[in-house]
């Protein structure tokens, strides 16, 4: 009985391309909020942080690629896999520069200190592995 119920449920909910679209939209929009904040407030604080670590400040402008350009590409379903890789790389840099000290911490509610960052990092990896699916603004699969 349970197997039959599961088969029926699976038949009703088996829409992998829609699932990929929903994942892309959710992920892309949430990352884009970070990019909009950078566009409104600039990346001066990131420049100072990078220079404090002995790195060139111009690297901070890569945040616009990782938090504006890449999310827009993911939302549209264009160059989805490379865009998702860029976002995951961006998250590694952000963790190392900003919140790396939280690696071995828990919050008051028992969550990992880097839970949000991990969710974005692995979400980017998942999108990179899955690709855009059928729903994209371009019909050419080579551009998805």
Short mmCIF file of C-alpha atoms in Angstrom, two decimals:
data_model
loop_
_atom_site.label_atom_id
_atom_site.label_comp_id
_atom_site.label_asym_id
_atom_site.label_seq_id
_atom_site.Cartn_x
_atom_site.Cartn_y
_atom_site.Cartn_z
CA UNK A 1 0.00 0.00 0.00
CA UNK A 2 2.78 2.45 0.88
CA UNK A 3 4.63 1.64 -2.34
CA UNK A 4 1.50 2.33 -4.38
CA UNK A 5 0.92 5.59 -2.52
CA UNK A 6 4.53 6.60 -3.09
CA UNK A 7 4.29 5.74 -6.79
CA UNK A 8 1.18 7.90 -7.13
CA UNK A 9 2.81 10.76 -5.28
CA UNK A 10 5.93 10.47 -7.43
CA UNK A 11 3.89 10.53 -10.63
CA UNK A 12 2.13 13.71 -9.51
CA UNK A 13 5.29 15.50 -8.35
CA UNK A 14 7.81 14.35 -10.99
CA UNK A 15 8.69 17.68 -12.62
CA UNK A 16 12.50 17.99 -12.52
CA UNK A 17 12.66 20.91 -14.94
CA UNK A 18 10.19 22.91 -12.87
CA UNK A 19 12.19 21.99 -9.75
CA UNK A 20 15.36 23.30 -11.39
CA UNK A 21 13.57 26.53 -12.32
CA UNK A 22 12.27 26.98 -8.78
CA UNK A 23 15.73 26.34 -7.35
CA UNK A 24 17.35 28.76 -9.82
CA UNK A 25 14.83 31.51 -9.13
CA UNK A 26 14.99 31.18 -5.36
CA UNK A 27 18.77 30.97 -5.25
CA UNK A 28 19.36 33.70 -7.82
CA UNK A 29 16.95 36.18 -6.25
CA UNK A 30 18.32 35.64 -2.75
CA UNK A 31 21.94 36.14 -3.89
CA UNK A 32 20.87 39.15 -5.95
CA UNK A 33 19.75 40.92 -2.76
CA UNK A 34 23.39 40.89 -1.66
CA UNK A 35 24.42 42.34 -5.01
CA UNK A 36 21.83 45.10 -4.83
CA UNK A 37 23.17 46.04 -1.39
CA UNK A 38 26.67 46.24 -2.87
CA UNK A 39 25.38 48.39 -5.73
CA UNK A 40 23.66 50.76 -3.30
CA UNK A 41 26.45 50.96 -0.72
CA UNK A 42 29.55 50.16 -2.77
CA UNK A 43 32.35 47.74 -2.02
CA UNK A 44 34.63 50.12 -0.14
CA UNK A 45 34.49 48.03 3.02
CA UNK A 46 35.47 44.94 1.00
CA UNK A 47 38.40 46.84 -0.55
CA UNK A 48 39.66 47.73 2.95
CA UNK A 49 39.27 44.15 4.13
CA UNK A 50 41.16 42.78 1.13
CA UNK A 51 43.96 45.32 1.52
CA UNK A 52 44.10 44.43 5.22
CA UNK A 53 44.87 40.87 4.17
CA UNK A 54 47.57 42.07 1.77
CA UNK A 55 45.44 41.52 -1.34
CA UNK A 56 44.76 44.08 -4.08
CA UNK A 57 41.59 46.05 -3.44
CA UNK A 58 40.34 45.83 -7.03
CA UNK A 59 39.39 42.19 -6.36
CA UNK A 60 36.40 43.57 -4.42
CA UNK A 61 34.74 44.48 -7.70
CA UNK A 62 34.45 40.77 -8.42
CA UNK A 63 31.62 40.82 -5.90
CA UNK A 64 29.52 42.51 -8.58
CA UNK A 65 30.15 39.56 -10.89
CA UNK A 66 29.39 37.02 -8.16
CA UNK A 67 26.40 38.81 -6.68
CA UNK A 68 24.81 40.62 -9.62
CA UNK A 69 25.88 39.18 -12.98
CA UNK A 70 26.00 35.49 -12.00
CA UNK A 71 22.61 35.49 -10.19
CA UNK A 72 20.97 37.21 -13.16
CA UNK A 73 22.42 34.57 -15.48
CA UNK A 74 21.12 31.82 -13.20
CA UNK A 75 17.66 33.39 -13.03
CA UNK A 76 17.54 33.64 -16.82
CA UNK A 77 19.02 30.18 -17.32
CA UNK A 78 21.96 31.43 -19.39
CA UNK A 79 25.44 29.94 -18.76
CA UNK A 80 23.91 28.50 -15.62
CA UNK A 81 26.68 26.09 -14.70
CA UNK A 82 29.58 28.57 -14.93
CA UNK A 83 27.50 31.25 -13.17
CA UNK A 84 26.78 28.86 -10.30
CA UNK A 85 30.49 28.00 -10.05
CA UNK A 86 31.29 31.72 -9.81
CA UNK A 87 28.80 32.13 -6.95
CA UNK A 88 30.24 29.15 -5.06
CA UNK A 89 33.75 30.56 -5.48
CA UNK A 90 32.48 33.96 -4.34
CA UNK A 91 31.13 32.31 -1.19
CA UNK A 92 34.48 30.71 -0.42
CA UNK A 93 36.18 34.10 -0.67
CA UNK A 94 33.48 35.74 1.47
CA UNK A 95 33.81 33.09 4.18
CA UNK A 96 37.59 33.35 4.24
CA UNK A 97 37.50 37.15 4.45
CA UNK A 98 34.45 37.91 6.54
CA UNK A 99 33.08 35.04 8.61
CA UNK A 100 35.77 32.36 8.64
CA UNK A 101 36.03 32.57 12.42
CA UNK A 102 32.56 31.08 12.72
CA UNK A 103 33.60 27.72 11.26
CA UNK A 104 33.55 25.92 14.63
CA UNK A 105 30.66 27.84 16.21
CA UNK A 106 26.99 27.26 16.86
CA UNK A 107 24.30 29.89 17.24
CA UNK A 108 21.98 30.18 20.25
CA UNK A 109 19.49 27.88 18.50
CA UNK A 110 22.06 25.22 17.65
CA UNK A 111 22.61 26.16 14.00
CA UNK A 112 26.09 26.07 12.51
CA UNK A 113 27.73 29.51 12.48
CA UNK A 114 28.22 29.27 8.70
CA UNK A 115 24.85 27.74 7.91
CA UNK A 116 23.68 30.42 5.47
CA UNK A 117 27.03 30.55 3.73
CA UNK A 118 27.09 26.75 3.42
CA UNK A 119 23.58 26.74 2.01
CA UNK A 120 24.56 29.26 -0.67
CA UNK A 121 27.85 27.47 -1.40
CA UNK A 122 26.28 24.03 -1.79
CA UNK A 123 23.25 25.50 -3.56
CA UNK A 124 25.64 26.90 -6.13
CA UNK A 125 27.30 23.51 -6.50
CA UNK A 126 23.94 21.79 -6.92
CA UNK A 127 22.86 24.24 -9.62
CA UNK A 128 26.23 23.79 -11.31
CA UNK A 129 25.70 20.02 -11.37
CA UNK A 130 22.03 20.15 -12.42
CA UNK A 131 22.17 22.93 -15.02
CA UNK A 132 19.26 25.11 -15.98
CA UNK A 133 16.82 22.50 -17.16
CA UNK A 134 14.33 23.13 -19.92
CA UNK A 135 13.00 26.47 -18.67
CA UNK A 136 15.41 29.13 -19.84
CA UNK A 137 15.22 32.33 -21.86
CA UNK A 138 17.40 30.70 -24.52
CA UNK A 139 16.42 27.62 -26.46
CA UNK A 140 19.97 26.60 -27.38
CA UNK A 141 21.12 24.03 -24.78
CA UNK A 142 24.76 25.06 -25.37
CA UNK A 143 23.95 28.48 -23.88
CA UNK A 144 22.13 27.18 -20.79
#
